[in-house]
Short mmCIF file of C-alpha atoms and ligand atoms in Angstrom, two decimals:
data_model
loop_
_atom_site.label_atom_id
_atom_site.label_comp_id
_atom_site.label_asym_id
_atom_site.label_seq_id
_atom_site.Cartn_x
_atom_site.Cartn_y
_atom_site.Cartn_z
CA MET A 1 -10.78 15.55 32.81
CA THR A 2 -7.65 14.23 34.41
CA GLY A 3 -4.59 15.58 32.76
CA PHE A 4 -5.05 14.55 29.12
CA GLU A 5 -3.37 17.25 27.07
CA ALA A 6 -4.35 17.26 23.39
CA ALA A 7 -1.33 19.33 22.37
CA ALA A 8 1.12 17.13 24.27
CA ALA A 9 -0.44 13.94 22.88
CA THR A 10 -0.24 15.34 19.34
CA ALA A 11 3.42 16.27 19.80
CA GLU A 12 4.11 12.78 21.14
CA TYR A 13 2.65 11.16 18.02
CA LEU A 14 4.59 13.47 15.71
CA ARG A 15 7.81 12.80 17.61
CA SER A 16 7.39 9.11 16.91
CA ILE A 17 7.96 9.69 13.17
CA ASP A 18 11.45 8.57 12.22
CA PRO A 19 13.42 11.69 11.14
CA GLY A 20 14.87 9.97 8.06
CA ARG A 21 11.41 8.89 6.95
CA GLU A 22 10.12 12.41 7.55
CA ALA A 23 12.93 13.92 5.48
CA ARG A 24 12.13 11.60 2.57
CA ALA A 25 8.43 12.46 2.86
CA ILE A 26 9.26 16.17 2.71
CA ALA A 27 11.45 15.65 -0.36
CA TYR A 28 8.70 13.60 -2.01
CA THR A 29 5.91 16.05 -1.17
CA GLN A 30 7.76 19.23 -2.09
CA GLY A 31 9.09 17.62 -5.28
CA ALA A 32 5.47 16.87 -6.19
CA HIS A 33 4.62 20.59 -5.94
CA TRP A 34 7.34 21.42 -8.47
CA ILE A 35 6.17 18.59 -10.67
CA LEU A 36 2.82 20.38 -11.04
CA LEU A 37 4.62 23.35 -12.55
CA TRP A 38 6.89 21.30 -14.83
CA ALA A 39 3.90 19.24 -15.96
CA LEU A 40 2.05 22.42 -16.96
CA LEU A 41 5.02 23.71 -18.97
CA LEU A 42 5.47 20.35 -20.71
CA LYS A 43 1.76 20.10 -21.52
CA ILE A 44 1.91 23.55 -23.10
CA LEU A 45 5.00 22.51 -25.05
CA ALA A 46 3.24 19.35 -26.29
CA ASP A 47 0.20 21.44 -27.29
CA TRP A 48 2.44 23.84 -29.17
CA LEU A 49 4.16 20.97 -31.01
CA ILE A 50 0.82 19.50 -32.08
CA LEU A 51 -0.32 22.94 -33.29
CA ARG A 52 2.88 23.47 -35.29
CA MET A 53 2.66 19.99 -36.84
CA ARG A 54 -0.88 20.82 -38.04
CA LEU A 55 -1.84 17.31 -37.07
CA LEU A 56 -5.45 18.17 -36.26
CA GLU A 57 -6.01 20.07 -39.51
CA ARG A 58 -5.25 16.85 -41.31
CA VAL A 59 -7.65 14.93 -39.08
CA ARG A 60 -10.38 17.56 -39.53
CA ASP A 61 -9.99 17.80 -43.30
CA GLY A 62 -9.80 14.02 -43.62
CA VAL A 63 -13.07 13.59 -41.72
CA GLN A 64 -14.82 16.40 -43.60
CA ARG A 65 -13.69 15.09 -46.98
CA THR A 66 -15.74 11.99 -46.27
CA ARG A 67 -18.75 14.37 -46.02
CA LEU A 68 -19.32 13.41 -42.42
CA ARG A 69 -20.84 16.01 -40.20
CA PRO A 70 -18.70 18.53 -38.27
CA LYS A 71 -19.67 16.79 -35.05
CA LEU A 72 -17.51 13.87 -35.99
CA ALA A 73 -14.65 16.22 -36.86
CA ALA A 74 -14.80 17.67 -33.33
CA PHE A 75 -14.87 14.22 -31.77
CA CYS A 76 -11.97 12.93 -33.91
CA CYS A 77 -9.80 16.05 -33.47
CA VAL A 78 -10.16 16.07 -29.70
CA SER A 79 -9.63 12.31 -29.32
CA VAL A 80 -6.59 12.27 -31.63
CA PHE A 81 -5.21 15.34 -29.87
CA LEU A 82 -5.46 13.73 -26.43
CA LEU A 83 -3.86 10.50 -27.61
CA ALA A 84 -1.00 12.42 -29.31
CA ASN A 85 -0.58 14.40 -26.12
CA TRP A 86 -0.36 11.20 -24.08
CA VAL A 87 2.27 9.73 -26.41
CA ILE A 88 4.42 12.91 -26.41
CA LEU A 89 4.26 13.20 -22.63
CA LEU A 90 4.77 9.48 -21.93
CA PRO A 91 8.52 9.77 -21.07
CA TRP A 92 7.69 12.53 -18.60
CA ALA A 93 4.83 10.49 -17.12
CA ILE A 94 7.16 7.51 -16.73
CA TYR A 95 9.51 9.69 -14.70
CA ALA A 96 6.95 11.66 -12.68
CA GLU A 97 4.29 9.04 -12.05
CA TRP A 98 6.13 5.73 -12.17
CA ALA A 99 9.92 5.95 -11.59
CA ARG A 100 9.53 8.55 -8.89
CA GLU A 101 6.96 6.46 -7.00
CA ILE A 102 9.25 3.43 -7.26
CA SER A 103 12.29 5.37 -6.06
CA TYR A 104 10.42 6.51 -2.96
CA GLY A 105 9.20 2.99 -2.31
CA LEU A 106 5.57 3.98 -2.80
CA SER A 107 4.87 1.58 -5.65
CA SER A 108 6.23 -1.74 -6.85
CA GLN A 109 4.26 -2.08 -10.08
CA PRO A 110 6.46 -3.14 -13.05
CA LEU A 111 6.75 -0.65 -15.92
CA VAL A 112 4.99 -2.58 -18.69
CA PRO A 113 1.69 -3.17 -16.84
CA TRP A 114 1.88 0.44 -15.65
CA ILE A 115 2.14 1.69 -19.24
CA ALA A 116 -0.58 -0.71 -20.40
CA GLN A 117 -2.91 0.56 -17.70
CA GLY A 118 -2.03 4.16 -18.56
CA ALA A 119 -2.79 3.47 -22.23
CA ILE A 120 -6.22 2.09 -21.37
CA VAL A 121 -6.98 5.13 -19.20
CA ALA A 122 -5.73 7.46 -21.97
CA LEU A 123 -7.93 5.70 -24.52
CA PHE A 124 -11.02 5.98 -22.33
CA ALA A 125 -10.19 9.62 -21.53
CA ALA A 126 -9.80 10.36 -25.26
CA LEU A 127 -13.21 8.83 -26.00
CA PHE A 128 -14.87 10.43 -22.98
CA LEU A 129 -13.48 13.92 -23.63
CA GLY A 130 -14.09 13.55 -27.37
CA LEU A 131 -17.75 12.95 -26.49
CA LEU A 132 -17.67 15.95 -24.15
CA ALA A 133 -16.14 18.17 -26.83
CA THR A 134 -18.70 17.27 -29.49
CA PRO A 135 -21.68 19.14 -27.93
CA VAL A 136 -19.38 21.96 -26.77
CA TYR A 137 -18.12 22.60 -30.31
CA ALA A 138 -21.70 22.35 -31.60
CA LEU A 139 -22.69 25.03 -29.05
CA ILE A 140 -19.80 27.24 -30.14
CA ARG A 141 -21.04 26.99 -33.73
CA ARG A 142 -24.67 27.66 -32.81
CA SER A 143 -24.62 30.16 -29.96
CA GLY A 144 -21.51 32.22 -30.66
CA ARG A 145 -20.06 34.02 -27.67
CA ARG A 146 -22.67 32.63 -25.30
CA TRP A 147 -21.41 29.09 -25.90
CA TRP A 148 -19.74 28.76 -22.52
CA ARG A 149 -23.02 29.38 -20.64
CA TRP A 150 -24.78 26.54 -22.42
CA SER A 151 -21.68 24.37 -22.22
CA SER A 152 -21.77 24.61 -18.43
CA LEU A 153 -24.74 22.20 -18.53
CA VAL A 154 -22.61 19.74 -20.45
CA VAL A 155 -19.79 20.21 -17.92
CA VAL A 156 -22.15 19.45 -14.99
CA VAL A 157 -23.15 16.15 -16.57
CA PHE A 158 -19.57 15.18 -17.36
CA ALA A 159 -18.24 16.21 -13.92
CA PHE A 160 -20.81 13.91 -12.36
CA VAL A 161 -19.97 11.06 -14.73
CA GLY A 162 -16.19 11.62 -14.35
CA ILE A 163 -16.07 11.90 -10.58
CA VAL A 164 -18.98 9.84 -9.36
CA VAL A 165 -19.54 7.16 -12.03
CA GLY A 166 -16.09 6.89 -13.66
CA PRO A 167 -14.14 5.51 -10.68
CA VAL A 168 -16.70 2.72 -10.30
CA ALA A 169 -16.25 1.73 -13.95
CA PHE A 170 -12.45 2.02 -13.83
CA GLY A 171 -12.20 0.33 -10.47
CA SER A 172 -13.90 -2.75 -11.81
CA LEU A 173 -11.56 -2.66 -14.82
CA PHE A 174 -8.32 -2.78 -12.79
CA ASN A 175 -9.22 -4.10 -9.37
CA THR A 176 -11.25 -6.96 -8.09
CA ALA A 177 -13.43 -6.18 -5.11
CA LYS A 178 -14.32 -8.96 -2.68
CA PRO A 179 -16.47 -8.94 0.43
CA VAL A 180 -14.45 -8.37 3.60
CA PRO A 181 -13.41 -11.90 4.73
CA ALA A 182 -14.91 -13.29 7.92
CA GLY A 183 -12.96 -12.39 11.03
CA PRO A 184 -12.59 -9.58 13.54
CA VAL A 185 -12.15 -6.93 10.80
CA ARG A 186 -15.41 -7.96 9.19
CA THR A 187 -17.22 -7.97 12.53
CA ALA A 188 -15.94 -4.45 13.25
CA VAL A 189 -16.89 -3.20 9.78
CA VAL A 190 -20.40 -4.69 9.95
CA ALA A 191 -20.96 -3.13 13.39
CA LEU A 192 -19.91 0.31 12.14
CA ALA A 193 -22.10 0.03 9.05
CA ARG A 194 -25.04 -0.94 11.26
CA ASP A 195 -24.44 2.02 13.58
CA ALA A 196 -24.28 4.38 10.60
CA GLY A 197 -27.36 2.81 9.02
CA ILE A 198 -25.71 1.77 5.76
CA PRO A 199 -25.67 -1.71 4.19
CA SER A 200 -22.44 -3.51 5.15
CA ASP A 201 -22.17 -5.24 1.76
CA ARG A 202 -21.20 -1.78 0.50
CA ILE A 203 -17.82 -2.20 2.22
CA VAL A 204 -15.43 -4.37 0.22
CA VAL A 205 -11.73 -5.24 -0.01
CA SER A 206 -10.02 -4.19 -3.22
CA ASN A 207 -6.68 -5.43 -4.54
CA SER A 208 -5.64 -1.85 -5.37
CA ALA A 209 -2.35 -2.59 -3.58
CA SER A 210 -1.04 -4.15 -6.79
CA GLN A 211 -0.81 -0.58 -8.12
CA THR A 212 0.28 1.12 -4.95
CA ASN A 213 1.78 0.32 -1.58
CA ARG A 214 -0.24 3.06 -0.02
CA TYR A 215 -2.36 2.41 3.00
CA THR A 216 -5.78 3.57 1.88
CA ALA A 217 -9.52 3.23 1.87
CA THR A 218 -11.80 5.10 -0.53
CA VAL A 219 -15.41 5.72 -1.38
CA VAL A 220 -16.46 5.39 -5.01
CA GLY A 221 -19.86 5.96 -6.58
CA GLY A 222 -22.88 8.05 -5.67
CA PRO A 223 -26.24 7.77 -3.91
CA GLY A 224 -27.60 4.27 -4.38
CA PHE A 225 -24.42 2.77 -5.83
CA ALA A 226 -21.63 3.98 -3.56
CA THR A 227 -19.07 1.48 -2.24
CA ILE A 228 -16.35 1.81 0.39
CA GLU A 229 -13.17 0.04 -0.74
CA LEU A 230 -10.50 -0.98 1.74
CA SER A 231 -7.11 -1.71 0.16
CA ASP A 232 -6.00 -5.24 0.97
CA GLU A 233 -2.71 -3.64 2.03
CA MET A 234 -4.60 -2.23 4.97
CA LEU A 235 -5.64 -5.67 6.14
CA ARG A 236 -2.33 -7.29 5.25
CA SER A 237 -0.07 -4.94 7.15
CA GLY A 238 -1.64 -5.99 10.43
CA ALA A 239 -3.70 -2.92 11.25
CA ASP A 240 -5.15 -3.06 14.70
CA LEU A 241 -8.92 -3.00 15.02
CA ALA A 242 -9.02 0.53 16.45
CA GLU A 243 -7.28 1.74 13.28
CA VAL A 244 -9.60 -0.20 11.00
CA ARG A 245 -12.61 1.19 12.83
CA ALA A 246 -11.23 4.74 12.60
CA VAL A 247 -10.45 4.46 8.86
CA VAL A 248 -13.73 2.78 7.93
CA ALA A 249 -15.76 5.27 10.01
CA HIS A 250 -14.02 8.15 8.18
CA GLU A 251 -14.95 6.60 4.83
CA ILE A 252 -18.53 6.05 6.00
CA GLY A 253 -18.55 9.83 6.64
CA HIS A 254 -17.74 10.45 2.96
CA TYR A 255 -20.44 7.98 1.99
CA VAL A 256 -23.19 9.31 4.26
CA HIS A 257 -22.50 12.98 3.57
CA HIS A 258 -22.33 12.52 -0.25
CA HIS A 259 -18.92 14.16 -0.47
CA LEU A 260 -18.25 13.00 -4.01
CA MET A 261 -21.43 14.73 -5.17
CA ILE A 262 -20.34 17.93 -3.43
CA LEU A 263 -16.91 17.79 -5.08
CA ALA A 264 -18.49 17.11 -8.47
CA LEU A 265 -20.52 20.32 -8.03
CA VAL A 266 -17.39 22.31 -7.16
CA VAL A 267 -15.60 20.91 -10.21
CA ALA A 268 -18.60 21.68 -12.43
CA PHE A 269 -18.69 25.27 -11.17
CA LEU A 270 -14.97 25.76 -11.74
CA GLY A 271 -15.27 24.03 -15.11
CA THR A 272 -17.84 26.62 -16.14
CA CYS A 273 -15.50 29.43 -15.01
CA GLY A 274 -12.77 27.66 -16.99
CA LEU A 275 -14.87 27.73 -20.17
CA TRP A 276 -15.42 31.45 -19.69
CA ALA A 277 -11.66 31.97 -19.20
CA VAL A 278 -10.94 29.92 -22.31
CA ASP A 279 -13.40 32.02 -24.31
CA ARG A 280 -11.68 35.25 -23.25
CA THR A 281 -8.07 34.10 -23.67
CA PHE A 282 -8.25 31.91 -26.77
CA PRO A 283 -7.39 34.59 -29.38
CA TYR A 284 -4.31 35.71 -27.42
CA ILE A 285 -3.09 32.17 -26.87
CA ALA A 286 -3.57 31.22 -30.53
CA ARG A 287 -1.54 34.30 -31.49
CA LEU A 288 1.19 33.52 -28.97
CA ALA A 289 1.38 29.96 -30.29
CA GLY A 290 1.94 31.36 -33.78
CA ARG A 291 -1.49 30.30 -35.08
CA PRO A 292 -3.61 33.49 -35.21
CA ASP A 293 -5.58 31.85 -38.05
CA LEU A 294 -7.36 29.50 -35.65
CA SER A 295 -10.81 30.33 -34.28
CA ILE A 296 -12.21 28.91 -31.07
CA GLY A 297 -14.93 27.02 -32.95
CA ASP A 298 -12.38 25.12 -35.04
CA PRO A 299 -11.61 21.74 -33.45
CA ALA A 300 -8.13 21.88 -35.03
CA GLY A 301 -7.46 24.60 -32.45
CA ALA A 302 -8.10 22.20 -29.57
CA PRO A 303 -4.43 22.38 -28.40
CA ALA A 304 -4.70 26.18 -27.90
CA LEU A 305 -7.93 25.64 -25.99
CA HIS A 306 -6.16 22.99 -23.91
CA MET A 307 -3.32 25.42 -23.10
CA ALA A 308 -5.81 27.90 -21.67
CA LEU A 309 -7.67 25.20 -19.77
CA VAL A 310 -4.65 23.52 -18.12
CA THR A 311 -3.30 26.92 -17.03
CA PHE A 312 -6.68 27.80 -15.56
CA MET A 313 -6.85 24.44 -13.80
CA LEU A 314 -3.44 24.85 -12.18
CA LEU A 315 -4.25 28.39 -11.07
CA THR A 316 -7.55 27.30 -9.52
CA SER A 317 -6.32 24.01 -8.04
CA PRO A 318 -6.02 25.61 -4.56
CA ILE A 319 -9.82 26.05 -4.64
CA ILE A 320 -10.34 22.37 -5.43
CA VAL A 321 -7.91 21.14 -2.78
CA THR A 322 -9.45 23.49 -0.22
CA ALA A 323 -12.87 21.98 -0.95
CA GLN A 324 -11.30 18.53 -0.62
CA ARG A 325 -9.72 19.41 2.72
CA ALA A 326 -13.11 20.66 3.92
CA VAL A 327 -14.86 17.37 3.13
CA GLU A 328 -11.94 15.38 4.58
CA ASN A 329 -12.24 17.35 7.79
CA ASP A 330 -15.98 16.68 7.83
CA ALA A 331 -15.35 12.93 7.34
CA ASP A 332 -12.80 12.99 10.18
CA MET A 333 -15.32 14.53 12.56
CA PHE A 334 -18.02 12.09 11.44
CA GLY A 335 -15.59 9.19 11.87
CA LEU A 336 -14.61 10.24 15.38
CA SER A 337 -18.21 10.50 16.50
CA LEU A 338 -19.14 7.18 14.87
CA ALA A 339 -16.19 4.99 15.91
CA ASN A 340 -14.87 6.83 18.92
CA GLU A 341 -11.29 5.89 18.03
CA PRO A 342 -9.11 9.03 18.19
CA SER A 343 -5.96 7.04 19.00
CA GLY A 344 -6.72 4.52 16.24
CA ALA A 345 -7.19 7.44 13.85
CA ALA A 346 -3.86 8.92 14.92
CA ARG A 347 -2.03 5.60 14.43
CA SER A 348 -3.60 5.08 10.99
CA LEU A 349 -2.55 8.62 10.00
CA LEU A 350 1.03 7.89 11.01
CA ARG A 351 1.06 5.13 8.37
CA THR A 352 0.54 7.74 5.65
CA VAL A 353 3.58 9.88 6.51
CA ASP A 354 5.57 8.56 3.51
CA PHE A 355 3.47 10.20 0.83
CA ARG A 356 2.30 13.33 2.62
CA ALA A 357 4.78 15.32 4.70
CA SER A 358 3.16 15.64 8.10
CA ARG A 359 3.91 19.27 8.99
CA PRO A 360 3.68 21.54 5.93
CA SER A 361 3.64 25.31 6.24
CA ALA A 362 0.19 26.92 6.27
CA LEU A 363 0.73 28.23 2.74
CA GLU A 364 1.86 24.83 1.42
CA GLU A 365 -1.16 23.15 3.00
CA THR A 366 -3.55 25.73 1.52
CA LEU A 367 -2.12 25.57 -1.99
CA PHE A 368 -1.35 21.88 -2.40
CA TYR A 369 -2.84 19.59 0.24
CA ASP A 370 -6.00 17.70 -0.70
CA HIS A 371 -6.17 16.35 2.88
CA PRO A 372 -5.53 18.37 6.02
CA SER A 373 -1.96 17.74 7.19
CA ILE A 374 -1.35 14.76 9.42
CA ALA A 375 -0.35 17.14 12.23
CA HIS A 376 -3.71 18.94 12.00
CA ARG A 377 -5.71 15.73 11.75
CA ILE A 378 -4.00 14.15 14.75
CA GLU A 379 -4.41 17.39 16.67
CA ARG A 380 -8.15 17.40 16.03
CA ALA A 381 -8.46 13.73 16.98
CA MET A 382 -6.66 14.46 20.25
CA GLN A 383 -8.87 17.49 20.90
CA TRP A 384 -11.85 15.23 20.36
CA LYS A 385 -10.38 12.72 22.80
CA ALA A 386 -9.87 15.49 25.37
CA VAL A 387 -13.55 16.41 25.38
CA HIS A 388 -14.79 12.78 25.30
CA PRO A 389 -12.82 11.30 28.17
CA GLY A 390 -12.93 7.62 28.95
CA GLN A 391 -15.12 6.63 26.01
CA GLU A 392 -12.48 5.56 23.53
CA GLY A 393 -13.41 2.52 21.49
CA ALA A 394 -16.70 2.16 23.33
CA LEU A 395 -19.16 0.30 21.11
CA ARG A 396 -22.45 2.05 20.88
ZN1 ZN B 1 -11.16 10.82 3.26
#
């Protein structure tokens, strides 16, 4: 082809990022890595406090005094524990998840609705995980040291519900989804859906921008009930059609290749490994926390179990984000072949530079990035353009 250089084109795009904006993005992104570590330490501290207060013993004994079955004690202990945890960590969450987003200009949601929404999510999580814990504690009582093998079946079901079904339920709680309004964007979206062989009424506009100023589109749901949501921010900020086509085609890739199902399987597998790790480390952790009297089958020991689990989750998070990067890469390649918009893809990626530093080190990308870096994604789009000369934007 005549002189199109993928590397030079990539460098040109990256040069167009304002240096001040890039510096803020780096500060935001690297600060977020440290926040993972501080969050772990604070969670462990909150767990330790709840253990020392013997809060869950009181819940357990209170429930058992009413001669209700131990199942209810497990449900109540875990739900109360998670709610107490949320309350203790609320000041930290306000800093890390609200004030910080505001200070970087990534959110404009007022504090009170933010807390109200967080409380609703915490309540649902407490009920959901309380329900998850009930069969797990029953299995610990019944099957002794083999409990974690049987519990893996429970984890598979809950990973599917949490990742594939949950966002649909929560999305409808906080956001209203409308059909894409008539106009050039709708025409482009319908054409892409037709080319990909999916129903175009599965692509909607969501008002998620009231919670975030981010420029996003997402897939929620699973086979038969999946939906692609475009944030109204994306339409409002005057995206050009090549960008819209690139972004929607990427999301169609997630939809068609069932990426959420794949990620749910990865989470379920790691969750099973996590249960095994919890089983092995629980006695040591209970001793370290000053509560050697607690056994793993006692729901009052849920905070010690949580300590083991959150540590395991942080240590294995590079595996999860690597799986996420793999499916994102797959969606990028699908999107390029469907929409044929490498330049549109590059321009849409440049819009995301504020919340994901564009050129992380290889180690940083491997450990922390749930999407390939912007530099890598633009590079691949330009490589694609180099081997498909003169076809850009061509409707099929
Ligand atoms: Zn994606």
